[in-house]
XYZ file of C-alpha atoms in Angstrom:
329
model
C -178.360 -86.766 -128.790
C -181.751 -86.155 -127.729
C -184.092 -89.340 -126.750
C -186.665 -89.722 -129.332
C -189.599 -91.588 -127.251
C -192.520 -93.227 -129.142
C -195.324 -93.172 -126.791
C -199.189 -95.189 -127.650
C -202.165 -92.807 -126.678
C -204.329 -95.395 -127.496
C -205.189 -97.946 -124.865
C -203.055 -101.039 -125.409
C -203.090 -103.133 -122.521
C -203.863 -106.554 -121.653
C -206.452 -105.964 -119.343
C -209.787 -103.711 -119.986
C -209.326 -99.844 -118.689
C -211.359 -98.830 -115.567
C -213.897 -96.337 -116.170
C -213.092 -95.908 -111.504
C -209.953 -94.156 -112.907
C -208.196 -91.049 -114.848
C -205.164 -92.703 -117.071
C -202.357 -90.614 -118.908
C -199.009 -91.390 -119.869
C -196.131 -89.385 -118.052
C -192.449 -88.888 -118.287
C -189.321 -88.997 -115.815
C -185.117 -88.930 -116.126
C -183.359 -91.195 -113.906
C -180.037 -89.930 -112.550
C -178.557 -91.720 -115.426
C -180.008 -89.663 -117.931
C -182.429 -92.199 -119.480
C -186.128 -90.534 -119.617
C -188.610 -93.322 -117.889
C -192.460 -93.622 -119.256
C -195.076 -94.627 -117.353
C -198.989 -94.971 -117.019
C -200.193 -92.491 -114.303
C -203.573 -94.157 -112.446
C -205.260 -92.023 -110.629
C -208.737 -92.227 -109.058
C -211.922 -90.091 -110.127
C -213.396 -88.419 -106.918
C -211.129 -88.224 -104.308
C -209.968 -85.146 -101.407
C -206.957 -83.220 -100.419
C -203.746 -85.175 -101.017
C -203.164 -89.245 -102.043
C -201.205 -91.925 -101.215
C -198.830 -92.921 -104.235
C -196.930 -96.106 -105.269
C -194.977 -96.950 -108.311
C -195.324 -100.269 -109.874
C -193.103 -102.198 -112.091
C -192.075 -106.184 -112.742
C -192.665 -108.439 -114.114
C -188.989 -109.016 -115.007
C -189.146 -109.383 -118.918
C -192.504 -107.734 -119.222
C -194.032 -104.266 -119.929
C -196.145 -102.070 -117.895
C -199.318 -103.017 -120.325
C -199.378 -106.508 -118.361
C -199.577 -107.006 -114.873
C -197.310 -104.099 -113.620
C -200.698 -102.009 -114.977
C -203.194 -104.399 -114.148
C -201.771 -103.929 -110.578
C -201.450 -99.378 -111.040
C -204.783 -99.790 -111.967
C -206.521 -102.036 -109.069
C -204.688 -99.875 -106.562
C -205.798 -96.630 -108.288
C -209.404 -97.989 -107.517
C -208.715 -98.622 -104.114
C -207.772 -95.118 -103.590
C -204.340 -94.824 -104.481
C -202.477 -92.469 -107.289
C -199.554 -95.255 -109.363
C -197.963 -95.337 -112.088
C -196.772 -98.211 -113.403
C -192.953 -97.934 -115.332
C -191.671 -99.267 -118.168
C -187.611 -100.172 -116.732
C -184.392 -98.876 -118.399
C -183.776 -99.769 -121.879
C -187.375 -101.630 -122.580
C -191.158 -101.166 -123.600
C -191.626 -97.583 -124.297
C -188.650 -96.087 -122.227
C -185.471 -95.160 -123.389
C -181.598 -96.574 -122.997
C -179.774 -98.237 -125.576
C -178.450 -100.376 -126.261
C -182.062 -101.893 -126.167
C -183.516 -104.991 -123.724
C -180.115 -104.321 -121.152
C -180.683 -105.090 -117.338
C -178.510 -103.687 -114.513
C -179.657 -104.387 -110.695
C -178.052 -100.740 -109.922
C -179.925 -99.046 -112.980
C -183.153 -100.830 -111.971
C -183.435 -100.128 -108.343
C -182.873 -96.537 -109.420
C -185.633 -96.446 -111.918
C -187.596 -97.696 -108.835
C -185.752 -94.032 -106.812
C -186.465 -91.851 -109.440
C -190.242 -93.367 -110.061
C -190.261 -91.995 -106.090
C -188.796 -89.342 -107.249
C -191.110 -88.179 -109.853
C -194.508 -88.946 -107.448
C -192.760 -86.400 -105.012
C -192.902 -83.691 -107.340
C -197.081 -83.757 -107.838
C -198.901 -81.408 -105.898
C -201.919 -84.294 -104.911
C -199.534 -86.897 -103.658
C -198.482 -86.850 -100.023
C -194.735 -87.029 -99.787
C -195.207 -88.906 -96.691
C -197.009 -91.594 -98.186
C -195.463 -93.336 -100.862
C -195.399 -97.095 -101.506
C -193.916 -99.101 -104.194
C -194.766 -102.099 -105.686
C -192.419 -105.239 -107.597
C -193.968 -108.299 -109.667
C -191.546 -111.353 -109.575
C -188.099 -110.142 -110.738
C -188.648 -106.502 -109.938
C -190.159 -108.050 -106.466
C -186.448 -108.378 -106.059
C -185.884 -105.184 -107.253
C -188.327 -103.581 -105.034
C -186.777 -105.252 -101.734
C -183.388 -103.833 -103.016
C -184.592 -100.707 -102.982
C -186.185 -100.683 -99.840
C -183.000 -101.263 -98.483
C -181.838 -97.798 -99.594
C -184.220 -95.666 -100.334
C -186.047 -94.358 -96.715
C -188.612 -92.732 -98.306
C -190.221 -95.676 -99.196
C -192.892 -96.160 -96.434
C -194.497 -99.292 -97.609
C -192.940 -102.292 -99.801
C -194.963 -105.068 -101.577
C -193.077 -108.012 -103.215
C -195.600 -109.748 -105.281
C -194.022 -113.509 -106.653
C -190.827 -112.382 -105.825
C -187.698 -113.692 -107.668
C -183.639 -112.926 -106.950
C -182.596 -112.588 -109.923
C -178.770 -112.530 -109.024
C -179.499 -115.737 -106.963
C -180.974 -117.657 -109.738
C -178.136 -116.327 -112.525
C -175.565 -117.165 -109.759
C -177.046 -120.599 -108.835
C -179.714 -121.150 -111.345
C -183.088 -122.405 -110.888
C -183.881 -124.080 -107.328
C -179.689 -123.573 -106.431
C -178.809 -127.336 -108.546
C -176.060 -124.989 -110.225
C -174.637 -123.949 -107.171
C -170.965 -124.819 -107.970
C -167.824 -122.846 -109.073
C -167.836 -124.999 -112.904
C -171.380 -124.189 -113.324
C -170.716 -120.063 -112.674
C -167.332 -120.188 -114.817
C -168.870 -122.214 -117.689
C -171.637 -119.663 -117.422
C -169.272 -116.727 -117.169
C -167.173 -118.319 -120.105
C -170.410 -118.194 -122.217
C -171.501 -114.979 -121.654
C -168.223 -113.767 -123.074
C -167.966 -115.384 -126.034
C -171.090 -113.492 -126.621
C -169.890 -110.606 -125.784
C -166.592 -111.091 -128.376
C -169.076 -112.480 -130.675
C -171.450 -109.330 -130.451
C -168.642 -106.571 -130.710
C -167.525 -108.513 -133.974
C -170.884 -108.659 -135.028
C -172.006 -104.839 -134.281
C -174.878 -105.949 -132.227
C -176.112 -107.757 -129.478
C -177.935 -111.167 -129.699
C -180.809 -111.705 -127.849
C -181.994 -114.936 -125.811
C -185.291 -115.643 -127.070
C -188.404 -114.851 -124.992
C -190.312 -117.523 -123.444
C -189.956 -120.997 -125.639
C -192.253 -121.627 -127.774
C -193.548 -124.060 -129.390
C -193.571 -125.296 -125.531
C -192.555 -128.611 -125.271
C -194.894 -131.500 -123.749
C -192.247 -132.703 -120.753
C -191.356 -128.973 -120.290
C -191.459 -127.799 -116.173
C -194.797 -127.118 -115.304
C -193.873 -123.504 -114.789
C -192.553 -122.637 -117.949
C -195.830 -123.802 -119.477
C -197.172 -120.879 -117.434
C -195.138 -118.768 -118.724
C -196.452 -119.325 -121.907
C -200.209 -119.486 -121.098
C -199.373 -115.934 -119.996
C -196.991 -114.414 -122.279
C -198.094 -116.346 -125.429
C -201.267 -116.601 -125.199
C -204.220 -113.199 -125.685
C -204.359 -113.629 -122.413
C -200.899 -111.674 -121.900
C -199.229 -111.450 -124.850
C -197.545 -108.206 -125.579
C -196.113 -106.165 -128.683
C -192.859 -104.837 -126.491
C -192.901 -107.774 -123.965
C -189.390 -109.346 -123.873
C -190.764 -112.312 -122.814
C -193.334 -112.464 -125.495
C -190.863 -111.854 -128.329
C -187.003 -111.967 -128.467
C -186.318 -111.332 -124.734
C -182.585 -109.713 -123.276
C -179.942 -109.965 -124.854
C -177.877 -112.372 -123.881
C -174.970 -110.584 -122.139
C -177.291 -108.828 -119.504
C -176.905 -111.419 -117.188
C -173.007 -110.239 -116.301
C -174.386 -107.489 -113.889
C -177.042 -110.176 -111.985
C -174.152 -112.498 -111.534
C -171.841 -110.822 -109.615
C -173.982 -108.695 -107.513
C -175.288 -110.108 -103.846
C -178.882 -108.527 -103.715
C -180.705 -107.864 -100.261
C -177.663 -106.482 -98.459
C -178.422 -105.199 -94.709
C -182.017 -106.080 -95.706
C -182.807 -106.818 -92.083
C -181.997 -103.041 -91.342
C -184.937 -101.780 -93.240
C -186.992 -99.439 -90.849
C -190.252 -99.375 -93.148
C -192.919 -101.866 -93.941
C -192.522 -104.859 -96.361
C -194.703 -107.810 -97.225
C -193.845 -110.492 -99.026
C -196.899 -112.228 -101.504
C -195.957 -115.471 -102.904
C -198.292 -118.201 -103.923
C -198.059 -121.831 -101.972
C -197.512 -123.985 -105.248
C -194.989 -121.653 -106.662
C -191.692 -122.358 -108.420
C -189.894 -119.424 -106.962
C -191.541 -119.472 -103.027
C -188.554 -120.518 -101.738
C -186.838 -117.047 -102.342
C -189.677 -115.125 -100.896
C -189.383 -117.364 -98.297
C -185.692 -116.748 -97.785
C -185.855 -113.255 -98.494
C -188.341 -113.265 -95.992
C -186.274 -114.939 -93.217
C -182.878 -112.967 -94.105
C -184.881 -109.908 -93.674
C -186.344 -110.994 -90.509
C -182.967 -112.327 -89.055
C -181.382 -110.474 -85.877
C -183.335 -107.680 -86.883
C -185.040 -105.019 -84.588
C -187.456 -103.942 -87.286
C -189.612 -107.352 -87.591
C -193.101 -105.818 -86.274
C -194.203 -104.461 -89.885
C -192.792 -107.371 -92.221
C -195.472 -109.690 -92.960
C -194.888 -113.024 -95.447
C -198.087 -113.790 -96.640
C -198.578 -117.321 -98.699
C -201.360 -117.316 -101.492
C -202.979 -120.625 -100.835
C -202.587 -123.152 -103.821
C -201.482 -119.909 -106.043
C -199.041 -120.652 -108.549
C -196.751 -118.218 -110.013
C -198.060 -116.718 -112.761
C -201.647 -117.132 -110.761
C -199.929 -113.799 -109.508
C -199.452 -111.556 -112.510
C -203.290 -111.297 -113.146
C -205.583 -113.411 -111.355
C -207.949 -111.194 -109.674
C -209.270 -113.478 -107.960
C -206.393 -114.741 -106.196
C -203.935 -112.005 -105.977
C -204.721 -110.629 -102.537
C -205.439 -107.063 -103.338
C -207.580 -106.301 -100.458
C -204.448 -107.573 -97.697
C -202.203 -105.248 -99.841
C -204.841 -102.648 -99.488
C -204.945 -102.848 -96.206
C -200.985 -103.325 -95.530
C -200.180 -100.333 -97.374
C -203.058 -98.304 -95.686
C -201.817 -99.459 -92.693
C -198.161 -98.620 -92.770
C -198.602 -95.337 -95.055
C -199.916 -93.016 -92.540
């Protein structure tokens, strides 16, 4: 059965449209046959072939949120960019909805690179990727295997496998906690097959308890307010399918990251609850590596996790641009 996608043509982003770039919707398939939908941003004035970037994230967001903002900003700075919805989410295809898989997510990034290589105005030797939040981790995982990617930016990154297996701050890093999580997920699978539908976990908690950790309040301030709310965003609404965590719990990300030869920058906020994941991923990437010279860990002073979603006065776009242009050559 052919996928029937409904693409919104009017501007429905949570950020204002730039008058410095051209914008249009594009589609492409990954090698699982799922059609992905992306927003393409292209500088209005340029000569010759352009360096290009594929952008996605955060985990549970859509391209009308942070990834689109990053993509549009980088297009203003001279890149052709696409911000895409991952499989099973947003305007992209794939059923059942609101599922995730580390393998499919990496393939989504690779298929975005595939698409960029087909464009006549793109320099195939100057292709990079940007991943935000959980997709920062997926970007690093993709960089582990795709040698066409000459530079990778992982912004305010999560290691989704680590969180699924160990909990936040590794507080549930023990066999009993993992066993209980497996029991919960598998019981949900039994319930879902009986009910004929996949129960959703719920997005960001609403209303937010007064005693909630600050990082959860930060998520609320982005996903549940006009600042970042979007009707297609999982985090803004009913969230992922509960049973989707099966994949993340059973896969270790960043295997062989110390063998990545091309450039990687990990960007994290000093005050981000997730900063330990970025620091550890960087340390693992450079440990016993012969390719340290083009790796960088950039800690943004006083920034929180969600500051790097959309706060343009805090996101270090100048340094990101320089890193990319220095390494896409």
